[in-house]
Amino acid sequence: MWGASVSTHQVEGGNHNQWSVWELEMAQQHASSAKDRYGHLSNWTEIKDEASKPENYVSGRAAGHYKNYEADFDIAQKLNLNSLRSGIEWSRIEPEEGKFDAQALKHYREYFFSLKERGITPVVTLWHWTFPEWFAKKGGFVKRRNVRFFTRYVKYIANEIGIELDYIITVNEPTVYTTMSYFEKRWPPQHGSMVDSLRVLINLAYAHKKCYRLIKKVMPSSQIGLAHNCSYFYSKDREPLPRLFVYISHKLGNEFFINRVRRYQDFLGVNYYFANRFIGTKIDNSAFPVNDLGWPMQPDKLGPLLILLSEKYKKPILVTESGVADAKDTHRKWWISESVKSLQFARKNGVSVLGYIHWSLLDNFEWAEGFWPRFGLIEVDYNTGKRTVRKSAQWYSALIKKLGADRE
Ligand code: BGC
């Protein structure tokens, strides 16, 4: 599969969930602290105006993808993409506790149907960090007994969607969510502790397993997994201490969560953005170029990461996200090209690679950073809604065509 990804809250527009409520509460504070947070970035003068406005931090209309999806799919099809990772927004399906919105369900049925009609395989995410406010008020995933609300929503989808879903991702990046929302307290609900953070992680593993079982009953041929954020850890030299740090980081960061759900995955979904190089006992990525968010870029480490995961878990792997914040489109082509080379290297080393799904199809709402980071293959003008295909996307499209032709 050659694809691209979006998530509901980041592109749909018009959502009302625990995130949209929090955005409004925080917008002013986020805007006035922009310099503290981004002043160190080399592109600060370019992003300053946008990042200092409260509107940047409110998802609002976003890219308007909820209404405009047909046109977006037309572009995806023209770009030769044969898969699209997108999702279902729980807060639209069940805006009030126990009351399911048939219109919202119909929307998603048509949405996935419309993708399939274009020969694009949907990879469907059931939860990408946002949920209805009533669920937040009950304490969200901190409480084990709340998991039943999530599984009830998933059961409703499985029973009622009325269209075969070939690939399903139950939850997106559990470890990132728990770290940001319950440990570092940078995302809603911004409270908690190490203990709560662990509790949420364990409850998400439990939720995944329950969903896996219940979806399999209704849609036995669906391939079910989750999207896990993994980094590749390595050391600059072969000294024992940094190698021990690499070992521990890989175990905790990459394997801990997968180990809890390993028998409940048809494939491993891997979101890849980072590699971390240890020099001594410290991570030092200063040798690598950075993207607009200041994240060091090492796309060539994707393959080595997949080799490790494949050797341990012996499952096919789908790269469910991988990409760069790059408003000027200077790094994206290089990122994709290096990623594909690295995937070829992984395949030669025995990894069964199901596909590469780039983040993102469209520019989107980048959570607490708001709209200024630009991840899209397609640029979105937020004033007019206009879409412009970036040069790197044209190049990706030609590459997909060529790789397809080489196989025939
Ligand atoms: C998330 C996306 C996010 C992307 C870039 C991933 O961790 O799943 O929602 O936009 O990273 O930060």
Tab-separated table of N, CA, C and O in Angstrom, residues 5-8 11-12 65-70 72-73 84-88 104-118 120 122-124 161 163 361-362:
chain	number	residue	atom	x	y	z
A	5	SER	N	-2.104	9.737	5.254
A	5	SER	CA	-2.961	9.632	6.433
A	5	SER	C	-3.526	10.993	6.835
A	5	SER	O	-2.917	12.037	6.557
A	6	VAL	N	-4.670	10.957	7.456
A	6	VAL	CA	-5.203	12.131	8.165
A	6	VAL	C	-5.828	11.588	9.455
A	6	VAL	O	-5.960	10.391	9.612
A	7	SER	N	-6.217	12.494	10.355
A	7	SER	CA	-7.042	12.030	11.482
A	7	SER	C	-8.243	12.962	11.562
A	7	SER	O	-8.162	14.130	11.162
A	8	THR	N	-9.331	12.432	12.092
A	8	THR	CA	-10.600	13.169	12.052
A	8	THR	C	-10.468	14.597	12.595
A	8	THR	O	-10.738	15.557	11.889
A	11	VAL	N	-8.443	17.389	10.637
A	11	VAL	CA	-8.814	17.934	9.309
A	11	VAL	C	-10.305	18.167	9.079
A	11	VAL	O	-10.672	18.943	8.196
A	12	GLU	N	-11.161	17.506	9.853
A	12	GLU	CA	-12.587	17.565	9.501
A	12	GLU	C	-13.186	18.965	9.588
A	12	GLU	O	-13.897	19.423	8.706
A	65	HIS	N	-12.428	19.066	5.758
A	65	HIS	CA	-12.434	17.771	5.076
A	65	HIS	C	-13.751	17.003	5.267
A	65	HIS	O	-14.122	16.190	4.423
A	66	TYR	N	-14.460	17.289	6.353
A	66	TYR	CA	-15.727	16.571	6.594
A	66	TYR	C	-16.683	16.811	5.421
A	66	TYR	O	-17.345	15.890	4.957
A	67	LYS	N	-16.707	18.048	4.947
A	67	LYS	CA	-17.613	18.373	3.837
A	67	LYS	C	-16.950	18.151	2.484
A	67	LYS	O	-17.607	17.854	1.496
A	68	ASN	N	-15.660	18.329	2.462
A	68	ASN	CA	-14.948	18.394	1.187
A	68	ASN	C	-14.264	17.080	0.793
A	68	ASN	O	-13.425	17.056	-0.098
A	69	TYR	N	-14.630	15.990	1.471
A	69	TYR	CA	-13.806	14.781	1.312
A	69	TYR	C	-13.754	14.241	-0.114
A	69	TYR	O	-12.738	13.747	-0.564
A	70	GLU	N	-14.873	14.393	-0.855
A	70	GLU	CA	-14.884	13.847	-2.234
A	70	GLU	C	-13.764	14.494	-3.066
A	70	GLU	O	-13.024	13.804	-3.760
A	72	ASP	N	-11.081	15.922	-1.956
A	72	ASP	CA	-9.769	15.493	-1.450
A	72	ASP	C	-9.416	14.090	-1.957
A	72	ASP	O	-8.269	13.816	-2.305
A	73	PHE	N	-10.422	13.230	-2.018
A	73	PHE	CA	-10.174	11.865	-2.519
A	73	PHE	C	-9.824	11.898	-4.009
A	73	PHE	O	-9.025	11.085	-4.478
A	84	LEU	N	-5.674	5.103	2.112
A	84	LEU	CA	-5.772	6.327	2.898
A	84	LEU	C	-6.140	5.960	4.320
A	84	LEU	O	-7.118	5.250	4.550
A	85	ARG	N	-5.300	6.413	5.234
A	85	ARG	CA	-5.638	6.185	6.642
A	85	ARG	C	-6.430	7.387	7.142
A	85	ARG	O	-5.975	8.520	7.073
A	86	SER	N	-7.620	7.100	7.601
A	86	SER	CA	-8.462	8.143	8.155
A	86	SER	C	-9.271	7.508	9.267
A	86	SER	O	-8.985	6.375	9.647
A	87	GLY	N	-10.279	8.185	9.782
A	87	GLY	CA	-10.930	7.548	10.916
A	87	GLY	C	-12.374	7.940	11.107
A	87	GLY	O	-12.997	8.564	10.247
A	88	ILE	N	-12.852	7.523	12.265
A	88	ILE	CA	-14.221	7.829	12.669
A	88	ILE	C	-14.123	8.640	13.960
A	88	ILE	O	-13.333	8.307	14.843
A	104	ALA	N	-24.438	10.693	11.282
A	104	ALA	CA	-22.967	10.666	11.331
A	104	ALA	C	-22.460	9.308	10.829
A	104	ALA	O	-21.500	9.237	10.058
A	105	LEU	N	-23.152	8.253	11.229
A	105	LEU	CA	-22.746	6.920	10.773
A	105	LEU	C	-22.850	6.829	9.251
A	105	LEU	O	-21.956	6.315	8.572
A	106	LYS	N	-23.955	7.364	8.730
A	106	LYS	CA	-24.180	7.352	7.277
A	106	LYS	C	-23.033	8.106	6.576
A	106	LYS	O	-22.531	7.671	5.539
A	107	HIS	N	-22.649	9.224	7.183
A	107	HIS	CA	-21.538	9.995	6.606
A	107	HIS	C	-20.307	9.105	6.433
A	107	HIS	O	-19.697	9.065	5.370
A	108	TYR	N	-19.937	8.397	7.510
A	108	TYR	CA	-18.714	7.587	7.432
A	108	TYR	C	-18.885	6.396	6.489
A	108	TYR	O	-17.935	6.004	5.817
A	109	ARG	N	-20.093	5.848	6.423
A	109	ARG	CA	-20.321	4.746	5.466
A	109	ARG	C	-20.053	5.262	4.053
A	109	ARG	O	-19.325	4.649	3.266
A	110	GLU	N	-20.610	6.426	3.758
A	110	GLU	CA	-20.422	6.989	2.412
A	110	GLU	C	-18.962	7.381	2.172
A	110	GLU	O	-18.439	7.239	1.075
A	111	TYR	N	-18.356	7.874	3.229
A	111	TYR	CA	-16.958	8.320	3.163
A	111	TYR	C	-16.051	7.142	2.758
A	111	TYR	O	-15.284	7.228	1.796
A	112	PHE	N	-16.203	6.001	3.462
A	112	PHE	CA	-15.337	4.859	3.145
A	112	PHE	C	-15.723	4.216	1.813
A	112	PHE	O	-14.866	3.753	1.072
A	113	PHE	N	-17.014	4.256	1.529
A	113	PHE	CA	-17.471	3.713	0.255
A	113	PHE	C	-16.846	4.505	-0.895
A	113	PHE	O	-16.352	3.942	-1.875
A	114	SER	N	-16.855	5.812	-0.716
A	114	SER	CA	-16.331	6.703	-1.741
A	114	SER	C	-14.824	6.483	-1.989
A	114	SER	O	-14.332	6.592	-3.117
A	115	LEU	N	-14.113	6.127	-0.933
A	115	LEU	CA	-12.689	5.786	-1.097
A	115	LEU	C	-12.550	4.500	-1.898
A	115	LEU	O	-11.786	4.421	-2.867
A	116	LYS	N	-13.321	3.494	-1.477
A	116	LYS	CA	-13.219	2.187	-2.134
A	116	LYS	C	-13.579	2.284	-3.605
A	116	LYS	O	-12.965	1.625	-4.447
A	117	GLU	N	-14.575	3.107	-3.899
A	117	GLU	CA	-14.998	3.301	-5.286
A	117	GLU	C	-13.859	3.809	-6.158
A	117	GLU	O	-13.808	3.553	-7.352
A	118	ARG	N	-12.959	4.554	-5.522
A	118	ARG	CA	-11.810	5.081	-6.265
A	118	ARG	C	-10.615	4.126	-6.247
A	118	ARG	O	-9.502	4.504	-6.630
A	120	ILE	N	-9.161	3.053	-3.564
A	120	ILE	CA	-8.263	3.419	-2.452
A	120	ILE	C	-8.719	2.652	-1.208
A	120	ILE	O	-9.873	2.764	-0.790
A	122	PRO	N	-9.324	1.956	2.506
A	122	PRO	CA	-9.319	2.715	3.753
A	122	PRO	C	-8.624	1.960	4.885
A	122	PRO	O	-8.799	0.748	5.022
A	123	VAL	N	-7.821	2.674	5.642
A	123	VAL	CA	-7.263	2.142	6.886
A	123	VAL	C	-7.956	2.981	7.965
A	123	VAL	O	-7.739	4.193	8.055
A	124	VAL	N	-8.814	2.336	8.738
A	124	VAL	CA	-9.764	3.092	9.561
A	124	VAL	C	-9.347	3.155	11.029
A	124	VAL	O	-9.253	2.126	11.706
A	161	ILE	N	-21.870	-0.225	10.485
A	161	ILE	CA	-21.248	0.572	9.415
A	161	ILE	C	-21.678	0.086	8.027
A	161	ILE	O	-21.783	0.867	7.085
A	163	ILE	N	-20.293	-1.719	5.731
A	163	ILE	CA	-19.306	-1.756	4.648
A	163	ILE	C	-18.082	-2.491	5.191
A	163	ILE	O	-17.734	-2.344	6.367
A	361	LEU	N	-1.896	13.566	4.335
A	361	LEU	CA	-2.447	13.922	3.033
A	361	LEU	C	-2.582	15.446	2.934
A	361	LEU	O	-2.205	16.055	1.941
A	362	LEU	N	-3.134	16.026	3.999
A	362	LEU	CA	-3.440	17.466	3.995
A	362	LEU	C	-2.709	18.171	5.127
A	362	LEU	O	-2.473	17.568	6.173
